[in-house]
Coordinates of C-alpha atoms and ligand atoms in Angstrom, one line a residue:
M188 CA -6.5 -2.9 16.6
A189 CA -4.5 -4.7 14.2
R190 CA -1.2 -6.2 15.3
I191 CA 1.7 -5.5 13.1
P192 CA 4.5 -8.3 12.9
I193 CA 7.6 -6.4 13.2
D194 CA 10.9 -7.9 12.3
L195 CA 13.1 -6.7 15.0
V196 CA 16.4 -7.8 13.4
K197 CA 15.5 -5.7 10.4
G198 CA 13.5 -3.1 12.0
N199 CA 10.6 -3.4 9.8
I200 CA 7.7 -5.3 8.4
K201 CA 8.4 -9.1 8.4
K202 CA 10.0 -10.5 5.3
E203 CA 11.2 -13.6 4.4
E204 CA 14.9 -13.3 4.0
P205 CA 16.8 -11.1 6.9
I206 CA 19.6 -9.2 4.9
S207 CA 21.6 -8.7 8.1
N208 CA 21.4 -9.7 11.7
L209 CA 23.3 -7.0 12.8
I210 CA 22.2 -3.8 14.8
V211 CA 25.0 -1.6 15.9
G212 CA 24.8 0.8 18.8
I213 CA 26.2 4.4 18.4
D214 CA 27.3 6.9 20.7
L215 CA 27.3 10.4 19.0
G216 CA 28.9 12.7 21.2
T217 CA 30.1 16.2 21.4
T218 CA 33.8 15.4 21.5
N219 CA 33.9 11.9 20.4
S220 CA 31.8 9.2 18.7
L221 CA 32.0 5.4 18.5
V222 CA 30.3 2.3 17.6
A223 CA 29.8 -0.9 19.4
Y224 CA 28.2 -4.3 18.8
I225 CA 27.4 -7.7 20.6
K226 CA 30.1 -10.2 20.0
D227 CA 29.9 -13.5 21.5
N228 CA 27.1 -12.2 24.1
Q229 CA 29.4 -9.1 25.1
P230 CA 29.2 -5.6 24.0
V231 CA 32.5 -4.5 22.1
A232 CA 33.4 -1.3 20.8
I233 CA 34.8 -1.1 17.2
K234 CA 38.3 -0.1 16.7
D235 CA 40.0 1.7 13.7
E236 CA 41.9 0.0 11.0
Q237 CA 44.9 -0.1 13.1
G238 CA 43.1 -1.7 15.7
K239 CA 44.1 0.9 18.4
H240 CA 41.4 3.4 19.0
T241 CA 37.8 3.1 19.5
L242 CA 37.0 6.9 19.5
V243 CA 36.3 8.8 16.6
P244 CA 36.8 12.4 17.3
S245 CA 33.7 14.4 16.5
V246 CA 35.5 16.5 14.2
I247 CA 35.1 17.3 10.4
H248 CA 37.5 19.2 8.3
F249 CA 36.5 20.5 4.6
D250 CA 39.0 21.3 2.2
E251 CA 38.9 23.7 -0.7
N252 CA 36.8 21.4 -2.7
H253 CA 34.6 20.7 0.2
D254 CA 35.8 17.1 0.5
A255 CA 35.2 16.2 4.3
T256 CA 37.7 14.3 6.5
V257 CA 36.3 13.1 9.7
G258 CA 37.9 12.0 13.1
T259 CA 41.6 11.9 14.0
N260 CA 42.9 13.4 10.6
A261 CA 40.3 16.4 11.0
K262 CA 41.4 16.9 14.5
A263 CA 44.8 18.5 13.4
Y264 CA 42.9 21.2 11.3
L265 CA 41.1 22.5 14.5
V266 CA 44.4 24.8 14.9
K267 CA 45.6 24.9 11.4
D268 CA 42.4 25.8 9.8
P269 CA 39.5 26.6 12.3
Q270 CA 37.1 28.2 10.1
N271 CA 36.8 25.0 7.9
T272 CA 36.8 22.5 10.8
I273 CA 33.5 21.8 12.6
F274 CA 33.6 20.5 16.2
S275 CA 30.9 20.3 18.7
V276 CA 28.0 19.9 16.1
K277 CA 26.1 18.0 18.8
R278 CA 25.5 21.5 20.6
L279 CA 23.8 22.7 17.3
M280 CA 21.6 19.8 16.6
G281 CA 17.8 21.1 16.6
K282 CA 18.8 24.5 17.4
A283 CA 17.8 28.1 16.2
F284 CA 20.5 30.6 16.3
K285 CA 18.5 32.5 19.0
D286 CA 19.0 29.4 21.1
L287 CA 22.7 29.7 21.1
G288 CA 22.7 32.8 23.2
E289 CA 26.0 33.8 24.5
Y290 CA 27.8 30.9 23.4
Q291 CA 28.0 32.0 19.6
D292 CA 31.6 33.1 20.3
F293 CA 32.4 29.5 21.3
F294 CA 32.3 28.2 17.8
S295 CA 35.3 29.1 15.5
Y296 CA 33.2 28.5 12.2
K297 CA 30.5 30.6 10.8
I298 CA 27.2 30.1 12.2
I299 CA 24.4 31.9 10.3
D300 CA 22.5 34.5 12.1
T301 CA 19.0 34.9 10.6
E302 CA 16.2 37.3 11.3
V303 CA 13.7 34.3 10.8
E304 CA 13.2 33.3 14.3
E305 CA 12.6 29.5 14.4
T306 CA 14.8 28.7 11.5
L307 CA 17.5 26.2 12.4
V308 CA 21.1 27.2 12.2
K309 CA 23.3 26.5 9.3
I310 CA 27.0 26.4 9.1
R311 CA 28.8 28.3 6.4
I312 CA 31.8 26.9 4.8
G313 CA 33.0 28.9 2.1
N314 CA 30.2 29.3 -0.3
K315 CA 28.3 26.1 1.0
F316 CA 25.8 25.9 3.8
Y317 CA 25.6 22.7 6.0
T318 CA 23.1 21.8 8.4
P319 CA 23.9 20.2 11.7
I320 CA 22.1 17.0 10.5
E321 CA 24.5 16.9 7.3
L322 CA 27.5 17.4 9.6
S323 CA 26.5 14.8 12.0
A324 CA 25.6 12.3 9.2
K325 CA 29.2 12.7 8.3
I326 CA 30.3 11.3 11.6
L327 CA 27.8 8.5 11.6
S328 CA 28.8 7.5 8.0
Q329 CA 32.1 7.3 9.2
L330 CA 31.2 5.0 12.0
K331 CA 29.1 3.0 9.9
E332 CA 32.2 2.7 7.5
R333 CA 34.4 1.7 10.3
A334 CA 32.1 -1.1 11.5
E335 CA 31.4 -2.5 7.8
N336 CA 35.1 -2.6 7.3
A337 CA 35.7 -4.5 10.8
L338 CA 32.6 -6.7 10.5
N339 CA 33.0 -7.2 6.9
Q340 CA 29.4 -6.9 6.2
P341 CA 27.0 -4.1 5.5
V342 CA 25.6 -2.4 8.6
Q343 CA 22.2 -0.8 8.1
K344 CA 20.3 -0.7 11.5
A345 CA 21.5 1.2 14.5
V346 CA 20.4 2.4 17.8
I347 CA 21.7 5.9 18.6
T348 CA 22.0 7.5 22.1
V349 CA 21.2 11.4 23.1
P350 CA 21.4 13.0 26.3
A351 CA 18.4 12.7 28.3
Y352 CA 17.4 16.4 28.0
F353 CA 17.4 16.4 24.2
N354 CA 14.0 17.7 23.1
D355 CA 11.7 16.2 20.4
A356 CA 13.5 18.5 17.4
Q357 CA 16.9 17.4 18.8
R358 CA 15.8 13.8 18.6
Q359 CA 14.4 14.0 15.2
A360 CA 17.4 15.6 13.9
T361 CA 19.4 12.8 15.3
R362 CA 17.2 10.2 13.4
D363 CA 17.4 12.3 10.2
A364 CA 21.2 12.3 10.5
G365 CA 21.1 8.5 10.8
K366 CA 18.8 8.3 7.8
L367 CA 21.3 10.5 5.7
A368 CA 24.0 8.2 6.6
G369 CA 22.2 5.4 5.3
L370 CA 21.1 3.9 8.7
D371 CA 17.8 2.8 9.6
V372 CA 17.4 4.3 13.4
L373 CA 15.5 1.7 15.1
R374 CA 15.7 3.7 18.3
I375 CA 17.0 6.8 19.8
V376 CA 18.0 5.7 23.5
N377 CA 19.0 8.3 26.3
E378 CA 22.7 8.0 27.2
P379 CA 22.2 7.2 30.9
T380 CA 19.8 4.5 30.0
A381 CA 22.4 3.2 27.9
A382 CA 25.1 3.6 30.4
S383 CA 22.8 1.7 33.0
L384 CA 22.2 -1.2 30.4
A385 CA 25.8 -1.4 29.8
Y386 CA 26.2 -2.2 33.6
G387 CA 23.5 -4.6 33.3
I388 CA 20.9 -2.5 35.2
G389 CA 17.6 -2.5 33.9
Q390 CA 17.8 -5.7 31.9
D391 CA 16.4 -7.9 34.9
K392 CA 12.7 -7.4 34.4
E393 CA 12.0 -7.7 37.9
M394 CA 14.4 -5.1 38.8
V395 CA 13.3 -1.8 40.5
K396 CA 16.0 0.6 41.3
T397 CA 16.9 4.3 41.1
V398 CA 20.1 5.2 39.5
A399 CA 22.3 8.4 39.3
V400 CA 24.3 8.7 36.1
Y401 CA 27.2 11.0 36.3
D402 CA 28.6 11.8 33.0
L403 CA 31.6 14.1 32.9
G404 CA 33.0 14.3 29.5
G405 CA 35.4 16.6 27.6
G406 CA 33.2 19.7 27.5
T407 CA 29.9 18.8 29.2
F408 CA 28.5 17.7 32.4
D409 CA 25.2 15.7 33.0
I410 CA 23.6 14.2 35.9
S411 CA 20.5 12.2 35.3
I412 CA 18.4 10.4 37.9
L413 CA 16.6 7.4 36.5
N414 CA 13.9 5.1 37.8
I415 CA 13.9 1.7 36.6
D416 CA 11.0 -0.3 37.1
H417 CA 10.4 -3.9 35.4
G418 CA 12.7 -2.9 32.5
I419 CA 11.1 0.6 31.9
F420 CA 13.3 3.6 32.1
E421 CA 12.1 6.9 33.7
V422 CA 14.2 10.2 33.7
L423 CA 13.2 11.6 36.9
A424 CA 15.6 14.6 36.7
T425 CA 18.5 15.8 34.9
N426 CA 20.9 18.6 35.5
G427 CA 24.5 19.7 34.4
D428 CA 26.5 22.2 32.7
T429 CA 26.7 22.4 29.0
F430 CA 30.2 24.0 29.1
L431 CA 31.7 22.2 32.1
G432 CA 34.2 19.2 31.3
G433 CA 37.7 17.8 31.1
D434 CA 38.8 20.8 29.0
D435 CA 38.2 23.2 32.1
L436 CA 40.3 20.8 34.4
D437 CA 43.1 21.3 31.6
K438 CA 42.3 25.2 31.7
A439 CA 42.9 25.2 35.6
I440 CA 46.2 23.3 35.2
L441 CA 47.3 26.1 32.4
E442 CA 46.3 29.0 34.5
H443 CA 48.3 27.6 37.7
W444 CA 51.4 26.9 35.6
K445 CA 51.0 30.7 33.8
T446 CA 51.3 32.0 37.5
V447 CA 53.7 29.8 38.8
Y448 CA 56.3 30.0 36.1
N449 CA 55.4 33.7 35.1
I450 CA 54.3 32.9 31.5
D451 CA 53.0 36.1 30.1
A452 CA 49.3 36.1 28.8
A453 CA 50.3 38.7 26.0
Q454 CA 53.2 36.2 24.8
L455 CA 50.9 33.6 24.7
K456 CA 48.4 35.2 22.5
E457 CA 50.9 35.9 19.9
N458 CA 52.4 32.6 20.0
Q459 CA 49.6 30.1 19.2
S460 CA 52.0 27.2 19.0
L461 CA 53.2 27.7 22.5
N462 CA 49.6 28.1 23.7
Q463 CA 49.0 24.8 22.0
A464 CA 51.9 23.0 23.4
L465 CA 51.1 24.3 27.0
R466 CA 47.4 23.2 26.5
I467 CA 48.5 19.6 25.5
A468 CA 51.2 19.5 28.2
A469 CA 48.0 20.3 30.7
E470 CA 46.1 17.6 29.5
T471 CA 48.9 15.1 29.4
A472 CA 49.6 16.2 33.2
K473 CA 46.0 15.6 34.1
K474 CA 45.9 11.9 32.5
A475 CA 49.3 11.0 34.0
L476 CA 48.0 12.2 37.6
S477 CA 45.1 9.6 37.3
S478 CA 47.5 7.0 37.7
S479 CA 50.6 8.6 39.5
N480 CA 51.4 11.0 42.3
D481 CA 53.7 13.4 40.2
F482 CA 54.2 14.9 36.8
Q483 CA 57.0 16.7 34.9
T484 CA 57.4 18.0 31.6
Q485 CA 59.4 20.3 29.4
V486 CA 58.0 22.9 27.2
E487 CA 60.6 25.1 25.7
A488 CA 62.6 26.7 28.3
W489 CA 60.1 25.6 31.3
T490 CA 60.1 22.7 33.2
L491 CA 56.6 22.2 34.2
E492 CA 55.7 20.3 37.3
L493 CA 52.5 19.2 38.9
D494 CA 51.9 17.0 41.9
R495 CA 48.4 15.3 42.6
S496 CA 47.4 17.2 45.6
T497 CA 48.0 20.7 44.1
F498 CA 45.9 19.3 41.0
E499 CA 43.0 18.5 43.2
Q500 CA 43.0 21.6 44.9
L501 CA 43.1 23.2 41.5
I502 CA 39.9 21.3 40.2
H503 CA 38.2 21.2 43.9
P504 CA 35.6 24.6 42.7
L505 CA 35.0 22.6 39.3
V506 CA 34.0 19.2 41.1
Q507 CA 31.9 21.2 43.7
K508 CA 30.0 22.6 40.7
T509 CA 29.1 19.4 39.4
L510 CA 28.2 18.1 43.0
A511 CA 25.9 21.1 43.5
A512 CA 24.2 20.1 40.2
C513 CA 23.8 16.6 41.5
A514 CA 22.1 18.0 44.7
A515 CA 19.7 19.9 42.2
A516 CA 18.8 17.1 40.4
L517 CA 18.1 15.0 43.4
K518 CA 15.8 17.8 44.8
D519 CA 14.0 18.2 41.3
A520 CA 13.3 14.4 41.5
D521 CA 12.1 15.0 45.2
L522 CA 14.6 12.3 46.4
D523 CA 17.2 12.1 49.2
K524 CA 20.6 10.9 48.2
S525 CA 19.8 7.5 50.1
A526 CA 17.3 6.8 47.7
I527 CA 19.9 6.3 45.1
D528 CA 20.6 2.5 44.8
E529 CA 23.6 2.7 42.2
V530 CA 25.8 5.4 40.9
I531 CA 27.1 5.1 37.3
M532 CA 30.3 6.9 36.0
V533 CA 30.3 8.0 32.2
G534 CA 32.8 10.1 30.5
G535 CA 36.6 10.3 30.1
S536 CA 36.9 12.6 33.0
T537 CA 35.6 10.3 35.7
R538 CA 38.9 8.6 35.4
V539 CA 40.3 11.4 37.5
P540 CA 40.3 9.5 41.2
Y541 CA 39.4 12.7 43.0
V542 CA 36.2 12.9 40.8
K543 CA 35.3 9.3 41.6
E544 CA 36.3 9.9 45.3
Q545 CA 34.0 13.1 45.6
V546 CA 31.2 11.5 43.8
R547 CA 31.2 8.3 46.0
T548 CA 31.5 10.5 49.1
F549 CA 28.5 12.7 47.8
F550 CA 26.2 9.9 47.2
E551 CA 27.5 8.0 50.4
K552 CA 28.1 4.8 48.7
E553 CA 30.7 2.1 49.6
S554 CA 31.4 1.6 45.7
I555 CA 30.3 3.2 42.2
N556 CA 29.9 1.7 38.8
D557 CA 33.3 2.4 37.1
D558 CA 34.6 -0.9 35.8
L559 CA 33.8 -0.1 32.4
N560 CA 36.0 2.1 30.1
P561 CA 34.1 5.5 30.8
D562 CA 34.4 6.7 27.2
E563 CA 32.9 3.5 26.0
V564 CA 30.3 2.8 28.3
V565 CA 27.3 4.7 26.5
A566 CA 28.0 3.1 23.1
L567 CA 28.3 -0.4 24.8
G568 CA 24.7 0.1 26.2
A569 CA 23.5 0.9 23.2
A570 CA 24.6 -2.1 21.6
V571 CA 23.0 -4.1 24.5
Q572 CA 20.1 -2.3 23.5
A573 CA 20.4 -3.1 20.0
D574 CA 20.6 -6.7 20.9
I575 CA 17.5 -6.6 22.9
L576 CA 15.7 -5.2 20.0
A577 CA 17.3 -7.9 17.7
G578 CA 17.5 -11.0 19.7
N579 CA 15.6 -11.4 22.9
Q580 CA 12.2 -11.6 21.1
K581 CA 13.0 -14.5 18.7
D582 CA 13.4 -12.2 15.5
I583 CA 9.3 -11.7 15.6
L584 CA 7.8 -9.8 18.3
L585 CA 4.1 -8.7 18.2
L586 CA 4.3 -5.2 19.2
D587 CA 1.8 -2.5 19.5
I588 CA 3.9 0.4 17.9
T589 CA 3.4 2.9 15.2
P590 CA 4.8 1.2 12.2
L591 CA 5.5 4.4 10.2
S592 CA 6.0 8.1 11.1
L593 CA 3.0 10.4 11.5
G594 CA 3.2 14.0 10.9
I595 CA 1.5 16.8 8.9
E596 CA 2.2 19.1 6.0
T597 CA 4.3 22.1 6.6
M598 CA 5.3 25.1 4.2
G599 CA 6.4 23.9 0.7
G600 CA 4.9 20.4 1.0
L601 CA 7.3 19.2 3.8
M602 CA 6.6 16.5 6.2
D603 CA 6.9 17.4 9.9
V604 CA 6.8 14.3 12.0
I605 CA 4.7 14.4 15.2
I606 CA 5.1 10.8 16.2
P607 CA 8.2 9.1 14.9
R608 CA 8.0 5.3 13.8
N609 CA 8.4 2.6 16.2
T610 CA 6.8 4.7 19.1
K611 CA 4.5 2.6 21.4
V612 CA 1.1 3.1 21.5
P613 CA -1.1 4.6 23.1
I614 CA 0.8 8.0 22.6
K615 CA -0.1 11.5 22.6
A616 CA 2.1 14.1 21.2
G617 CA 1.9 17.8 19.9
R618 CA 3.8 20.6 18.4
Q619 CA 3.0 24.2 17.8
Y620 CA 2.9 26.1 14.5
T621 CA 1.9 29.5 13.5
T622 CA 0.6 31.2 10.3
S623 CA 2.5 32.6 7.4
V624 CA 0.3 35.4 6.0
D625 CA -0.9 38.5 7.7
G626 CA -4.8 37.9 9.0
Q627 CA -4.9 34.4 8.1
K628 CA -8.1 32.9 9.4
N629 CA -8.0 29.4 8.1
L630 CA -5.4 26.7 8.4
K631 CA -5.4 23.4 6.5
V632 CA -4.0 20.5 8.4
S633 CA -3.0 17.4 6.4
V634 CA -2.1 14.4 8.1
Y635 CA 0.3 12.0 6.6
Q636 CA 2.1 8.8 7.2
G637 CA 5.6 8.0 6.0
E638 CA 9.2 8.6 6.2
R639 CA 9.9 10.7 3.2
D640 CA 10.6 14.2 3.5
L641 CA 7.9 15.5 0.9
V642 CA 4.2 14.6 1.8
A643 CA 3.7 13.8 -1.8
D644 CA 5.7 10.7 -1.3
N645 CA 4.0 9.7 1.8
R646 CA 0.3 8.4 2.6
L647 CA -2.4 11.0 3.1
L648 CA -4.5 9.9 6.1
G649 CA -6.9 13.0 6.0
S650 CA -7.2 16.5 6.1
F651 CA -9.4 19.5 7.7
V652 CA -9.5 23.1 8.0
L653 CA -9.2 24.8 11.3
R654 CA -11.4 27.9 10.8
G655 CA -12.2 31.2 12.5
I656 CA -8.7 31.9 13.7
P657 CA -9.0 35.7 14.6
P658 CA -6.9 38.0 12.3
M659 CA -3.6 38.6 13.5
P660 CA 0.0 39.7 12.0
A661 CA 1.8 36.4 10.5
G662 CA 3.5 34.4 13.2
L663 CA 1.6 35.6 16.1
P664 CA -1.3 32.9 16.3
K665 CA 0.0 29.9 18.3
I666 CA -1.6 26.6 16.6
E667 CA -1.2 23.4 18.6
I668 CA -1.5 20.5 16.6
H669 CA -2.1 17.3 18.8
F670 CA -2.1 13.8 17.9
L671 CA -3.6 11.1 19.8
L672 CA -3.2 7.5 18.9
N673 CA -5.1 5.2 20.9
A674 CA -4.4 1.4 21.5
D675 CA -7.3 0.7 18.9
G676 CA -5.2 2.2 16.1
I677 CA -7.6 5.3 15.9
L678 CA -5.9 8.6 15.4
K679 CA -7.5 11.9 16.5
V680 CA -6.1 15.1 15.5
R681 CA -6.6 18.3 17.3
A682 CA -5.9 21.6 16.0
K683 CA -6.3 24.5 18.6
E684 CA -5.4 28.1 18.3
L685 CA -4.3 28.9 22.0
R686 CA -4.6 32.7 22.0
S687 CA -8.3 32.6 20.8
G688 CA -9.3 29.0 22.1
V689 CA -10.7 28.1 18.4
E690 CA -10.3 24.3 17.9
Q691 CA -11.3 21.4 16.0
T692 CA -11.0 17.6 16.4
V693 CA -10.9 15.3 13.6
E694 CA -10.5 11.5 13.7
V695 CA -8.5 10.7 10.4
R696 CA -7.8 7.3 8.4
S697 CA -6.3 4.5 10.7
P698 CA -2.6 4.3 10.1
Y699 CA -2.8 0.5 10.1
G700 CA -4.7 0.2 7.1
I701 CA -2.0 -0.4 5.0
S702 CA -0.5 -3.5 3.4
E703 CA 2.8 -5.1 4.8
E704 CA 4.2 -5.0 1.3
D705 CA 3.4 -1.3 1.0
M706 CA 4.9 -0.5 4.5
A707 CA 8.1 -2.5 3.6
R708 CA 8.4 -0.6 0.4
M709 CA 7.7 3.0 2.0
L710 CA 10.7 2.2 4.5
L711 CA 13.0 0.9 1.8
D712 CA 12.2 3.9 -0.5
S713 CA 13.1 6.4 2.5
L714 CA 16.6 5.0 2.8
K715 CA 17.0 4.8 -0.9
N716 CA 16.0 8.6 -1.4
A717 CA 17.4 9.8 1.8
K718 CA 20.2 12.0 0.1
T719 CA 17.8 13.5 -2.7
D720 CA 15.0 13.9 0.0
M721 CA 17.3 16.0 2.2
Q722 CA 18.5 18.2 -0.9
S723 CA 14.7 18.7 -1.8
R724 CA 14.2 19.6 1.9
A725 CA 17.1 22.0 2.3
L726 CA 16.0 23.8 -0.9
I727 CA 12.3 24.4 0.1
E728 CA 13.3 25.5 3.4
A729 CA 15.5 27.9 1.9
R730 CA 12.9 29.2 -0.5
T731 CA 10.4 29.5 2.6
E732 CA 13.0 31.3 4.6
A733 CA 13.8 33.6 1.7
D734 CA 10.0 34.5 1.2
H735 CA 10.0 35.3 5.1
L736 CA 13.1 37.5 4.7
L737 CA 11.9 39.4 1.6
L738 CA 8.6 40.0 3.3
A739 CA 10.4 41.2 6.4
T740 CA 12.9 43.4 4.3
S741 CA 10.0 45.3 2.4
K742 CA 8.4 46.1 5.7
F743 CA 11.8 47.1 7.2
L744 CA 12.3 49.4 4.3
Q745 CA 8.8 51.1 5.0
Q746 CA 9.4 51.4 8.6
N747 CA 13.0 52.9 8.4
D748 CA 12.7 55.0 5.4
A749 CA 13.5 58.0 7.5
I750 CA 16.9 56.8 9.1
M751 CA 18.3 55.2 6.0
S752 CA 20.6 56.9 3.5
D753 CA 19.6 56.6 -0.2
E754 CA 22.7 54.5 -0.8
E755 CA 21.6 52.1 1.9
K756 CA 18.1 51.8 0.5
T757 CA 19.4 51.1 -3.0
Q758 CA 22.0 48.4 -1.6
V759 CA 19.2 46.8 0.4
S760 CA 16.9 46.7 -2.4
K761 CA 19.4 45.2 -4.6
L762 CA 20.4 42.5 -2.1
A763 CA 16.8 41.8 -1.8
E764 CA 16.3 41.5 -5.7
A765 CA 19.2 39.1 -5.8
L766 CA 17.8 37.0 -3.2
K767 CA 14.5 37.0 -5.1
E768 CA 16.1 36.0 -8.1
A769 CA 18.4 33.2 -6.4
S770 CA 15.0 31.9 -4.9
Q771 CA 13.5 31.1 -8.0
G772 CA 16.4 28.9 -8.9
E773 CA 17.7 25.5 -7.7
D774 CA 20.9 26.3 -5.9
K775 CA 20.2 26.3 -2.2
D776 CA 23.7 27.5 -1.4
L777 CA 23.2 30.5 -3.4
I778 CA 19.9 31.4 -1.6
N779 CA 21.5 31.2 1.5
T780 CA 24.5 33.1 0.6
C781 CA 22.2 36.0 -0.6
M782 CA 20.2 35.8 2.7
D783 CA 23.6 36.0 4.6
E784 CA 24.4 38.9 2.6
L785 CA 21.2 40.7 3.0
N786 CA 21.1 40.0 6.7
D787 CA 24.8 41.1 7.3
Y788 CA 24.1 44.4 5.5
A789 CA 20.7 45.1 7.2
R790 CA 22.0 44.1 10.6
P791 CA 23.7 47.4 11.5
I792 CA 20.9 49.7 10.1
A793 CA 18.3 47.5 12.4
H794 CA 20.4 48.2 15.0
R795 CA 20.6 51.9 14.7
S796 CA 16.8 51.7 14.1
M797 CA 16.3 50.1 17.6
D798 CA 18.7 52.6 19.3
N799 CA 16.7 55.4 17.7
T800 CA 13.5 53.9 19.1
I801 CA 14.7 53.4 22.5
S802 CA 16.3 57.0 22.5
N803 CA 12.7 58.3 21.4
A804 CA 11.1 56.5 23.9
M805 CA 13.4 57.9 26.6
Q806 CA 13.1 61.6 25.5
G807 CA 9.5 60.9 25.9
K808 CA 9.9 60.0 29.6
K809 CA 10.3 62.4 32.2
V810 CA 13.0 60.9 34.6
Ligands
LIG1410 P1 34.7 12.4 26.4 O1 34.1 13.8 26.2 O2 33.8 11.4 27.3 O3 35.6 11.6 25.5 O4 35.8 12.8 27.5 C1 37.1 13.2 27.1 C2 37.9 13.8 28.5 O5 38.4 12.8 29.1 C3 39.0 14.8 28.0 O6 38.9 15.8 28.5 C4 40.1 13.9 28.3 O7 41.3 14.7 28.6 C5 39.6 13.1 29.7 N1 40.4 12.0 30.0 C6 40.7 10.9 29.1 N2 41.4 10.2 29.9 C7 41.7 10.6 30.9 C8 42.5 10.1 32.2 N3 43.2 9.0 32.0 N4 42.4 11.0 33.3 C9 41.8 12.2 33.2 N5 41.2 12.5 32.3 C10 41.1 11.9 31.2

């Protein structure tokens, strides 16, 4: 197979002049994000302009003109203007509305509920719609800008970390956010892997170790068990709780004070500023008790007190919950505690001495890795990974990797990446698709290579038709598209309808039969056009979704004719007509608004129709 000379400094095909020697490491966090780089062989997190803080709160506020503020300045709006202030966007990356389940109420901003199941979530701010990718890109842009200001040079390459449990869609969404922020994302690295690297674990090529990474942040808890063998990191098991973190420790304190000082719940509900003041006092108490034994503060008429041992009693059940997750992860990895060589502490909440002590005792260790700043350790490790990519290999390394992403064409001419660029070969990867038309018998599979959002801008490697799919309603067939890229650079693509077993395998043109110049140009074009590409994608996706919804609406009108009033029928038709018209235009926000309105109007009717069906079924039953 052709070996492609990759310039790891620039992350692309070898070119004469490196533009910049810099690759930053980014921790794109749920609560806070930060950027780090290697300075004099040491990873350091980059501070704000005042030289004070390294953390950028992962919060975005939109004003009435849709101008965004990111970070500390946006945080104040969480209370003042909750509908227009986005937090925890990481929880939405690569997710559909149905994935949010019971946690929909957690968000104070509007997340669009759609009837089209696989559609990824969008967030509505006024009459504009944003994807989690666009929102994450705003945070990444802020970090990029911070690094550029601090280092006084352009920053174009980055390594970004994600939780070990992130799936392909979530990883791809993170890559896309990077691209949109003008960053060439050289690698997506697991957070626990980065944390290990920050402690120098895994850098030694001879090392074989099993590591537990305990990550207790502001709102989430993750435990990951990793095996590190000669520089290769393997995630053996992950466990955790997506709604357990420092915020819950604060809440435990708040509840305690409410009881002790007779603070009335009803009073708190009405008085949001008192509520807020108490919440802040609780967090201050928690932080203070990490270094002292007693805490006292004044909030309005109350003198609030807390000592360390009471605090420890309060948080005991929460800490136990994290340890139960550790035990579950060990069980999944089929390991005994004694098999763990190192325990690494990550996340601001691991500053709590009781947490450290309990974790150390649980893993039966003399000591744990907690010397580095637990808020920074993931970003520091990402910078170490970036440095390995940049420096270790003296600029040029011959690597068997995919030089450009490989994917297939989906609805509206969009590129759906199946193997991202820079993936090591050999590699197998696949994804499931379905049909869009009732009774569809054939499916055309077109395989492309490139980084652009529209296949028209990428390189066609080949296409074929999967024939003989048994007639089924649209959306029912399960068609798996599977790519196998072997070490000789041969790409085999298999399409298989899983319900019927109909399948076809085709060998397409080699992804390596392309000149270095063309490859470099394709990479550059993708960064230059990231914004317009994303806009085109958003418009095509909105139109495709609108088509689905219009089809569903006409079926809905037929099926529910009997239970709908004339007024309802007229209104649904009117809203559908407006959507149809919008989807012929170029304004994706208008299309989304029309869909949102149609969905909102039809939802209660759909519920009524469902209740009806159930009660009819019940009547038919003899109980
Ligand atoms: P992260 O999501 O990793 O940034 O974690 C932030 C969490 O760490 C918040 O819940 C903070 O209240 C908590 N935290 C920060 N500093 C301390 C401290 N000194 N002691 C205890 N918790 C802290």
